[in-house]
GROMACS .gro file of C-alpha atoms in nm:
model
  395
    1MET     CA    1  -2.973  -1.173  -0.392
    2THR     CA    2  -2.650  -1.358  -0.308
    3THR     CA    3  -2.590  -1.696  -0.484
    4THR     CA    4  -2.348  -1.956  -0.346
    5THR     CA    5  -2.194  -2.241  -0.522
    6ALA     CA    6  -2.075  -2.578  -0.420
    7PRO     CA    7  -1.748  -2.585  -0.240
    8ASP     CA    8  -1.563  -2.755  -0.532
    9ALA     CA    9  -1.700  -2.526  -0.790
   10PRO     CA   10  -1.448  -2.291  -0.982
   11ALA     CA   11  -1.438  -1.987  -0.769
   12ALA     CA   12  -1.382  -1.723  -1.034
   13ALA     CA   13  -1.656  -1.871  -1.256
   14THR     CA   14  -1.956  -1.821  -1.056
   15ALA     CA   15  -1.899  -1.674  -0.717
   16PRO     CA   16  -1.810  -1.321  -0.596
   17VAL     CA   17  -1.456  -1.189  -0.535
   18LEU     CA   18  -1.438  -0.965  -0.217
   19ALA     CA   19  -1.147  -0.730  -0.158
   20PHE     CA   20  -1.057  -0.534   0.175
   21VAL     CA   21  -0.842  -0.227   0.136
   22GLU     CA   22  -0.742   0.033   0.396
   23SER     CA   23  -0.513   0.252   0.203
   24PRO     CA   24  -0.480   0.410  -0.151
   25VAL     CA   25  -0.177   0.184  -0.243
   26GLN     CA   26  -0.374  -0.142  -0.165
   27LEU     CA   27  -0.664  -0.017  -0.389
   28LEU     CA   28  -0.438   0.065  -0.673
   29ASN     CA   29  -0.284  -0.286  -0.652
   30VAL     CA   30  -0.641  -0.464  -0.635
   31LEU     CA   31  -0.712  -0.272  -0.958
   32GLU     CA   32  -0.388  -0.403  -1.102
   33TRP     CA   33  -0.453  -0.754  -0.990
   34ALA     CA   34  -0.815  -0.718  -1.146
   35HIS     CA   35  -0.643  -0.595  -1.471
   36ARG     CA   36  -0.397  -0.880  -1.476
   37THR     CA   37  -0.665  -1.153  -1.386
   38ALA     CA   38  -0.919  -1.039  -1.646
   39HIS     CA   39  -0.679  -0.941  -1.925
   40PRO     CA   40  -0.914  -0.675  -2.048
   41ALA     CA   41  -0.835  -0.442  -2.339
   42PRO     CA   42  -0.623  -0.147  -2.223
   43PRO     CA   43  -0.853   0.127  -2.085
   44ARG     CA   44  -0.862   0.470  -2.259
   45PRO     CA   45  -0.775   0.761  -2.031
   46HIS     CA   46  -1.047   0.982  -2.185
   47ALA     CA   47  -1.317   0.730  -2.107
   48LEU     CA   48  -1.263   0.776  -1.718
   49ARG     CA   49  -1.489   1.030  -1.550
   50PRO     CA   50  -1.328   1.319  -1.355
   51LEU     CA   51  -1.229   1.241  -1.015
   52CYS     CA   52  -1.472   1.339  -0.736
   53ASP     CA   53  -1.407   1.472  -0.393
   54GLY     CA   54  -1.697   1.305  -0.192
   55VAL     CA   55  -1.739   0.961  -0.067
   56PRO     CA   56  -1.860   0.732  -0.354
   57ARG     CA   57  -2.235   0.698  -0.354
   58GLN     CA   58  -2.347   0.343  -0.273
   59PRO     CA   59  -2.643   0.164  -0.424
   60ALA     CA   60  -2.940   0.110  -0.212
   61GLN     CA   61  -2.916  -0.275  -0.269
   62ARG     CA   62  -2.591  -0.387  -0.103
   63ASP     CA   63  -2.631  -0.764  -0.143
   64LEU     CA   64  -2.343  -0.907  -0.375
   65THR     CA   65  -2.421  -1.001  -0.726
   66PRO     CA   66  -2.275  -1.337  -0.855
   67LEU     CA   67  -1.949  -1.231  -1.021
   68ALA     CA   68  -1.761  -1.364  -1.330
   69GLY     CA   69  -1.426  -1.204  -1.296
   70ASP     CA   70  -1.580  -0.892  -1.129
   71LEU     CA   71  -1.523  -0.784  -0.780
   72LEU     CA   72  -1.670  -0.589  -0.482
   73VAL     CA   73  -1.397  -0.367  -0.298
   74VAL     CA   74  -1.472  -0.293   0.069
   75VAL     CA   75  -1.299   0.016   0.199
   76LEU     CA   76  -1.238   0.006   0.566
   77ALA     CA   77  -1.195   0.379   0.602
   78PRO     CA   78  -0.914   0.512   0.821
   79ARG     CA   79  -0.936   0.826   1.035
   80ASP     CA   80  -0.629   1.000   0.866
   81PRO     CA   81  -0.763   1.279   0.635
   82MET     CA   82  -0.499   1.262   0.374
   83THR     CA   83  -0.553   0.867   0.330
   84ARG     CA   84  -0.914   0.917   0.330
   85GLY     CA   85  -0.896   1.176   0.055
   86GLN     CA   86  -0.680   0.959  -0.177
   87LEU     CA   87  -0.908   0.655  -0.116
   88ARG     CA   88  -1.218   0.851  -0.213
   89ARG     CA   89  -1.040   0.927  -0.548
   90MET     CA   90  -0.927   0.581  -0.600
   91ALA     CA   91  -1.262   0.457  -0.521
   92GLU     CA   92  -1.403   0.659  -0.805
   93LEU     CA   93  -1.145   0.501  -1.033
   94ALA     CA   94  -1.248   0.155  -0.924
   95ARG     CA   95  -1.626   0.261  -1.001
   96ASP     CA   96  -1.530   0.384  -1.339
   97LEU     CA   97  -1.374   0.058  -1.418
   98GLY     CA   98  -1.700  -0.120  -1.340
   99HIS     CA   99  -1.614  -0.247  -0.996
  100ARG     CA  100  -1.851  -0.213  -0.692
  101VAL     CA  101  -1.721  -0.022  -0.406
  102ARG     CA  102  -1.856  -0.038  -0.048
  103TRP     CA  103  -1.731   0.242   0.188
  104GLU     CA  104  -1.742   0.144   0.557
  105GLU     CA  105  -1.679   0.371   0.842
  106ALA     CA  106  -1.512   0.107   1.030
  107ARG     CA  107  -1.335   0.334   1.277
  108GLY     CA  108  -1.621   0.582   1.306
  109GLY     CA  109  -1.693   0.541   1.675
  110PRO     CA  110  -1.737   0.289   1.961
  111GLY     CA  111  -1.999   0.069   1.791
  112ALA     CA  112  -1.857   0.104   1.445
  113PRO     CA  113  -1.629  -0.215   1.451
  114LEU     CA  114  -1.917  -0.427   1.556
  115ALA     CA  115  -2.149  -0.284   1.306
  116THR     CA  116  -1.892  -0.329   1.030
  117VAL     CA  117  -1.848  -0.698   1.127
  118ARG     CA  118  -2.213  -0.756   1.140
  119GLY     CA  119  -2.269  -0.595   0.815
  120LEU     CA  120  -1.992  -0.789   0.633
  121ALA     CA  121  -2.083  -1.120   0.777
  122GLY     CA  122  -2.303  -1.244   0.483
  123PRO     CA  123  -2.063  -1.116   0.209
  124LEU     CA  124  -1.775  -1.285   0.390
  125ARG     CA  125  -1.945  -1.612   0.413
  126ALA     CA  126  -2.056  -1.596   0.036
  127ALA     CA  127  -1.713  -1.495  -0.112
  128ALA     CA  128  -1.533  -1.762  -0.292
  129ARG     CA  129  -1.220  -1.569  -0.342
  130LEU     CA  130  -1.080  -1.295  -0.100
  131VAL     CA  131  -0.839  -1.030  -0.181
  132VAL     CA  132  -0.654  -0.870   0.111
  133GLY     CA  133  -0.445  -0.550   0.102
  134ASP     CA  134  -0.281  -0.574   0.447
  135PRO     CA  135  -0.225  -0.918   0.616
  136PHE     CA  136  -0.111  -0.738   0.924
  137SER     CA  137  -0.422  -0.533   0.990
  138ARG     CA  138  -0.607  -0.643   1.304
  139TYR     CA  139  -0.937  -0.536   1.154
  140VAL     CA  140  -0.867  -0.766   0.860
  141GLN     CA  141  -0.754  -1.055   1.078
  142LEU     CA  142  -1.075  -1.019   1.289
  143LEU     CA  143  -1.276  -1.029   0.974
  144LEU     CA  144  -1.090  -1.333   0.852
  145ALA     CA  145  -1.275  -1.540   1.137
  146LEU     CA  146  -1.587  -1.528   0.941
  147VAL     CA  147  -1.422  -1.622   0.594
  148ARG     CA  148  -1.506  -1.967   0.455
  149THR     CA  149  -1.322  -1.937   0.134
  150ARG     CA  150  -1.001  -2.133   0.077
  151ASP     CA  151  -0.893  -1.896  -0.206
  152VAL     CA  152  -0.694  -1.598  -0.092
  153VAL     CA  153  -0.493  -1.331  -0.271
  154VAL     CA  154  -0.270  -1.092  -0.092
  155VAL     CA  155  -0.174  -0.779  -0.297
  156ASP     CA  156   0.111  -0.539  -0.193
  157ASP     CA  157   0.082  -0.318   0.107
  158GLY     CA  158   0.419  -0.166   0.051
  159THR     CA  159   0.748  -0.299   0.192
  160ALA     CA  160   0.548  -0.472   0.460
  161THR     CA  161   0.494  -0.743   0.169
  162LEU     CA  162   0.856  -0.840   0.217
  163GLU     CA  163   0.824  -0.905   0.566
  164TYR     CA  164   0.481  -1.097   0.516
  165ALA     CA  165   0.652  -1.326   0.278
  166ALA     CA  166   0.945  -1.390   0.512
  167GLN     CA  167   0.736  -1.440   0.809
  168LEU     CA  168   0.509  -1.676   0.612
  169ALA     CA  169   0.824  -1.893   0.509
  170ARG     CA  170   0.950  -1.893   0.867
  171GLY     CA  171   0.631  -2.000   1.026
  172GLU     CA  172   0.611  -1.679   1.245
  173ARG     CA  173   0.316  -1.484   1.361
  174LEU     CA  174   0.241  -1.191   1.156
  175VAL     CA  175   0.385  -0.878   1.309
  176ARG     CA  176   0.477  -0.540   1.134
  177TRP     CA  177   0.860  -0.494   1.104
  178HIS     CA  178   0.897  -0.182   1.305
  179ARG     CA  179   0.685  -0.336   1.592
  180SER     CA  180   0.877  -0.650   1.614
  181GLY     CA  181   1.108  -0.701   1.910
  182GLY     CA  182   0.888  -0.565   2.191
  183GLY     CA  183   0.679  -0.727   2.443
  184ARG     CA  184   0.328  -0.850   2.407
  185GLY     CA  185   0.082  -0.639   2.613
  186ALA     CA  186  -0.259  -0.717   2.743
  187ARG     CA  187  -0.426  -0.630   2.404
  188GLU     CA  188  -0.182  -0.842   2.208
  189LEU     CA  189  -0.249  -1.141   2.421
  190ALA     CA  190  -0.640  -1.082   2.402
  191PHE     CA  191  -0.608  -1.070   2.038
  192ALA     CA  192  -0.363  -1.362   2.000
  193PRO     CA  193  -0.632  -1.624   1.905
  194PHE     CA  194  -0.767  -1.412   1.602
  195ALA     CA  195  -0.407  -1.346   1.491
  196ALA     CA  196  -0.327  -1.722   1.515
  197ALA     CA  197  -0.647  -1.799   1.311
  198ALA     CA  198  -0.565  -1.528   1.045
  199ARG     CA  199  -0.208  -1.669   1.019
  200ARG     CA  200  -0.349  -2.014   0.921
  201LYS     CA  201  -0.603  -1.863   0.662
  202LEU     CA  202  -0.326  -1.632   0.512
  203GLY     CA  203  -0.098  -1.935   0.465
  204PRO     CA  204  -0.114  -2.213   0.216
  205GLY     CA  205  -0.270  -2.551   0.312
  206ARG     CA  206  -0.381  -2.871   0.172
  207HIS     CA  207  -0.717  -2.724   0.074
  208ARG     CA  208  -0.607  -2.368   0.071
  209ARG     CA  209  -0.475  -2.166  -0.216
  210VAL     CA  210  -0.269  -1.840  -0.147
  211GLU     CA  211  -0.142  -1.607  -0.417
  212LEU     CA  212   0.093  -1.323  -0.358
  213PHE     CA  213   0.049  -1.043  -0.620
  214THR     CA  214   0.356  -0.821  -0.572
  215ALA     CA  215   0.591  -0.587  -0.721
  216MET     CA  216   0.849  -0.682  -0.462
  217PRO     CA  217   1.141  -0.904  -0.516
  218VAL     CA  218   1.017  -1.155  -0.281
  219GLN     CA  219   1.128  -1.525  -0.236
  220PRO     CA  220   0.805  -1.724  -0.289
  221PRO     CA  221   0.707  -1.897   0.032
  222PRO     CA  222   0.647  -2.272   0.007
  223GLY     CA  223   0.307  -2.345  -0.140
  224VAL     CA  224   0.231  -1.967  -0.228
  225THR     CA  225   0.178  -1.858  -0.595
  226VAL     CA  226   0.377  -1.538  -0.645
  227THR     CA  227   0.244  -1.322  -0.951
  228ALA     CA  228   0.433  -1.025  -1.068
  229ASN     CA  229   0.279  -0.674  -1.063
  230ASP     CA  230   0.422  -0.481  -1.346
  231PHE     CA  231   0.172  -0.191  -1.320
  232ALA     CA  232   0.026  -0.275  -1.651
  233TRP     CA  233  -0.301  -0.102  -1.591
  234THR     CA  234  -0.130   0.206  -1.462
  235ARG     CA  235   0.099   0.219  -1.771
  236SER     CA  236  -0.171   0.160  -2.018
  237THR     CA  237  -0.403   0.424  -1.864
  238TYR     CA  238  -0.160   0.726  -1.799
  239GLY     CA  239   0.128   0.887  -1.950
  240PRO     CA  240   0.401   0.887  -2.058
  241PRO     CA  241   0.459   1.192  -1.830
  242ARG     CA  242   0.635   1.518  -1.918
  243LEU     CA  243   0.979   1.545  -1.752
  244THR     CA  244   1.108   1.840  -1.577
  245ARG     CA  245   1.483   1.926  -1.549
  246GLY     CA  246   1.486   1.909  -1.192
  247THR     CA  247   1.520   1.640  -0.925
  248ASP     CA  248   1.233   1.525  -0.685
  249LEU     CA  249   1.254   1.383  -0.348
  250VAL     CA  250   1.005   1.134  -0.204
  251GLY     CA  251   0.921   1.157   0.156
  252THR     CA  252   0.869   0.869   0.399
  253SER     CA  253   0.688   0.815   0.732
  254LEU     CA  254   0.986   0.656   0.917
  255VAL     CA  255   0.990   0.959   1.149
  256GLU     CA  256   0.619   0.912   1.219
  257THR     CA  257   0.658   0.551   1.295
  258GLY     CA  258   0.930   0.612   1.542
  259VAL     CA  259   1.202   0.458   1.339
  260VAL     CA  260   1.411   0.749   1.239
  261ASP     CA  261   1.495   1.073   1.440
  262ALA     CA  262   1.322   1.378   1.318
  263GLY     CA  263   1.621   1.607   1.330
  264ARG     CA  264   1.848   1.344   1.157
  265TYR     CA  265   1.579   1.303   0.884
  266LEU     CA  266   1.560   1.675   0.805
  267ALA     CA  267   1.928   1.702   0.790
  268ALA     CA  268   1.943   1.440   0.541
  269VAL     CA  269   1.664   1.591   0.333
  270ALA     CA  270   1.845   1.926   0.331
  271ALA     CA  271   2.173   1.759   0.231
  272LEU     CA  272   2.015   1.562  -0.066
  273ALA     CA  273   1.832   1.878  -0.178
  274ARG     CA  274   2.171   2.081  -0.172
  275THR     CA  275   2.374   1.804  -0.339
  276HIS     CA  276   2.124   1.707  -0.594
  277GLY     CA  277   1.956   2.022  -0.688
  278ALA     CA  278   1.607   1.893  -0.560
  279THR     CA  279   1.329   2.151  -0.570
  280ARG     CA  280   1.017   1.931  -0.487
  281TYR     CA  281   0.932   1.703  -0.196
  282PHE     CA  282   0.642   1.458  -0.254
  283ALA     CA  283   0.512   1.391   0.092
  284HIS     CA  284   0.396   1.064   0.222
  285ARG     CA  285   0.031   1.062   0.321
  286ARG     CA  286   0.125   1.000   0.686
  287GLU     CA  287   0.382   1.258   0.742
  288ASP     CA  288   0.328   1.512   1.016
  289THR     CA  289   0.226   1.861   0.903
  290ASP     CA  290   0.465   2.038   1.125
  291LYS     CA  291   0.750   1.839   0.968
  292LEU     CA  292   0.625   1.928   0.619
  293ARG     CA  293   0.613   2.292   0.716
  294ARG     CA  294   0.973   2.269   0.835
  295ILE     CA  295   1.079   2.129   0.501
  296SER     CA  296   0.891   2.385   0.322
  297THR     CA  297   0.985   2.710   0.509
  298GLY     CA  298   1.302   2.585   0.667
  299LEU     CA  299   1.457   2.406   0.365
  300GLY     CA  300   1.290   2.586   0.065
  301LEU     CA  301   1.140   2.279  -0.099
  302GLU     CA  302   0.802   2.282  -0.253
  303VAL     CA  303   0.603   2.027  -0.071
  304VAL     CA  304   0.358   1.837  -0.291
  305ARG     CA  305   0.084   1.632  -0.111
  306PRO     CA  306  -0.040   1.393  -0.391
  307GLU     CA  307  -0.410   1.324  -0.419
  308LEU     CA  308  -0.343   0.987  -0.553
  309PRO     CA  309  -0.074   0.715  -0.504
  310LEU     CA  310   0.262   0.847  -0.622
  311GLU     CA  311   0.280   0.575  -0.903
  312LEU     CA  312  -0.023   0.749  -1.069
  313VAL     CA  313   0.084   1.107  -1.008
  314ALA     CA  314   0.436   1.022  -1.141
  315ARG     CA  315   0.274   0.848  -1.453
  316ARG     CA  316   0.054   1.139  -1.521
  317GLY     CA  317   0.337   1.402  -1.468
  318PRO     CA  318   0.512   1.629  -1.465
  319ILE     CA  319   0.804   1.448  -1.283
  320GLY     CA  320   1.155   1.504  -1.242
  321ARG     CA  321   1.424   1.327  -1.456
  322THR     CA  322   1.571   1.183  -1.128
  323VAL     CA  323   1.364   1.077  -0.841
  324LEU     CA  324   1.537   1.020  -0.497
  325SER     CA  325   1.372   0.844  -0.219
  326PHE     CA  326   1.460   0.674   0.125
  327PRO     CA  327   1.386   0.308   0.155
  328SER     CA  328   1.007   0.267   0.104
  329THR     CA  329   0.770   0.108  -0.137
  330VAL     CA  330   0.827   0.350  -0.422
  331VAL     CA  331   1.184   0.237  -0.474
  332HIS     CA  332   1.029  -0.095  -0.613
  333THR     CA  333   0.711   0.048  -0.762
  334LEU     CA  334   0.809   0.360  -0.941
  335PRO     CA  335   1.074   0.199  -1.177
  336LEU     CA  336   0.802  -0.029  -1.300
  337ALA     CA  337   0.526   0.236  -1.327
  338LEU     CA  338   0.774   0.476  -1.513
  339ALA     CA  339   0.938   0.207  -1.731
  340GLY     CA  340   1.043   0.349  -2.068
  341THR     CA  341   1.003   0.722  -1.962
  342GLY     CA  342   1.362   0.800  -1.903
  343VAL     CA  343   1.307   0.873  -1.527
  344SER     CA  344   1.595   0.756  -1.306
  345VAL     CA  345   1.488   0.639  -0.956
  346ALA     CA  346   1.745   0.613  -0.690
  347VAL     CA  347   1.738   0.507  -0.319
  348CYS     CA  348   1.930   0.642  -0.031
  349ASP     CA  349   2.087   0.450   0.253
  350ILE     CA  350   1.960   0.503   0.608
  351ASP     CA  351   2.258   0.568   0.840
  352PRO     CA  352   2.217   0.360   1.165
  353ALA     CA  353   2.290   0.679   1.357
  354TRP     CA  354   1.962   0.817   1.236
  355LEU     CA  355   1.754   0.549   1.424
  356THR     CA  356   1.583   0.638   1.739
  357GLU     CA  357   1.627   0.456   2.059
  358HIS     CA  358   1.277   0.305   2.022
  359ALA     CA  359   1.342   0.172   1.701
  360SER     CA  360   1.301  -0.221   1.643
  361PRO     CA  361   1.624  -0.412   1.669
  362ARG     CA  362   1.538  -0.529   1.317
  363ALA     CA  363   1.498  -0.182   1.168
  364HIS     CA  364   1.813  -0.122   1.016
  365GLY     CA  365   1.842  -0.473   0.878
  366PHE     CA  366   1.510  -0.440   0.713
  367LEU     CA  367   1.573  -0.108   0.567
  368SER     CA  368   1.892  -0.211   0.437
  369GLY     CA  369   1.737  -0.513   0.271
  370VAL     CA  370   1.483  -0.298   0.106
  371THR     CA  371   1.746  -0.075  -0.028
  372ALA     CA  372   1.982  -0.372  -0.153
  373ALA     CA  373   1.674  -0.540  -0.311
  374ALA     CA  374   1.563  -0.237  -0.501
  375ARG     CA  375   1.940  -0.178  -0.635
  376ALA     CA  376   1.970  -0.535  -0.742
  377ALA     CA  377   1.631  -0.544  -0.923
  378HIS     CA  378   1.638  -0.213  -1.091
  379ARG     CA  379   2.016  -0.128  -1.103
  380MET     CA  380   1.965   0.181  -0.909
  381PRO     CA  381   2.248   0.434  -0.857
  382ARG     CA  382   2.353   0.517  -0.496
  383PRO     CA  383   2.316   0.883  -0.430
  384SER     CA  384   2.547   1.037  -0.186
  385VAL     CA  385   2.411   1.187   0.134
  386PRO     CA  386   2.680   1.444   0.258
  387ALA     CA  387   2.719   1.535   0.612
  388PRO     CA  388   2.485   1.806   0.724
  389ARG     CA  389   2.590   2.170   0.746
  390THR     CA  390   2.571   2.344   1.082
  391GLY     CA  391   2.208   2.417   1.180
  392GLU     CA  392   2.058   2.177   0.920
  393ALA     CA  393   1.962   1.936   1.174
  394THR     CA  394   1.669   2.146   1.295
  395PRO     CA  395   1.544   2.363   1.014
   0.00000   0.00000   0.00000
C-alpha cells in the first residue's frame, strides 16, 4: 500500500523515489546517483549475483513501498535488441543492490503507451522525488503531466546533458541537438503542450528543486543544483582492469543519427586503426549491423558488442592502454571510470567535410564543443586522423 506525506514533508525521509530510464547508461547513472545520495559502504564485487539474460522477474505486488533513501526504477523498454539486452543486465545489477525494478513494455504495440500511462498514474502522483534519465524523451515528457512532486533529479543521458543544461539556461524548448534547426511538423505541434509543460517541470522554480547529476563539464543553469558524478560506485565495485598492449577504438552512432556520412566515417576508422595500431572496435549499441560487418571484414578490426555500458566493461577489463573515441559521452565518462588505472583516453575531431547534408546546422559546433570540453577537463591528447588511402572510404 502506498503512503503519501504532506507536501512540505522531507521527500527523501518518508516518500518513494521514482526513476525513469530508457537506456543502460541512464540506469548506470541512476545507480551512481543512489550511491552518492545514500553514501553506502563500498559494495563487494563477489557479493553480486551472476548477470541473467532474461527480463527481471517482477513481484506480484507492484505497489510502491514507502522508501527511506531507496528507489523504484521504471524501465521504459525500447525496441532495439542491443539496448534491451544491456538494460536487462543493468536491471539485474540494480536488483542486486536492493532496488526495485519495474519493466514496462512501453513500446510493445498500439495500446502499450496508454496502458503504461494508466499503470504508472498512481506511482507518479505518489512520488516525492522523481529521477529522469532523458529529459528530451517524449515518453517521459508525457508522463510528467501526471507528476505532482517538485523535487526532480536529472541524471546523465550522454552528451545530450550538455544541450539540456544550455537550453535550460537560455529558456528554450527541449530539442535534441541533432534535430534542432528543422521545421515543426504536425506531430511536433500536437505534442507542443506536453513539451511546454515538461519544460516547466524540468526547470527550477519558486517551489521546485532541480538537481543535475552529471559527469559532464556543464555550466550550472540558474537555480539548478549540479552534483558531480565521479563513478564512485563503478570504481569501488569493479577493477582495476588488466591492460592490453594495444589500442582500442570506441564507435559512435553519428552515422545512424544522420549526422556523419558513412563512407567518411569508415575511412576515418581505417585511418585511425592504421596509424595508432588499433585492433578492437567497441560498438555503440545503436550501430548498424551492416556497418559493423564492414568494419570487421573490410578493415580487419575485432568488433566487440558490449553487454553492459562501456564504463563497466572497461573497468572490468581487459582494456587497451590507449582508448580512442570520436566525440561522444565516453570521452567524459571513461577518464573518470578509469581514473588511476594508467589508461589514456583521447578524442578525435570531426571534420566538417564528414557531415551529411541533412545534419543540423548546429551539429559541428556541438561536436566541437564536446571535444574541446573533454580535452580541457581531462587534458586529453589530440590523435591525428590522416587522410584515407585509396579505397578506404568504402571498405
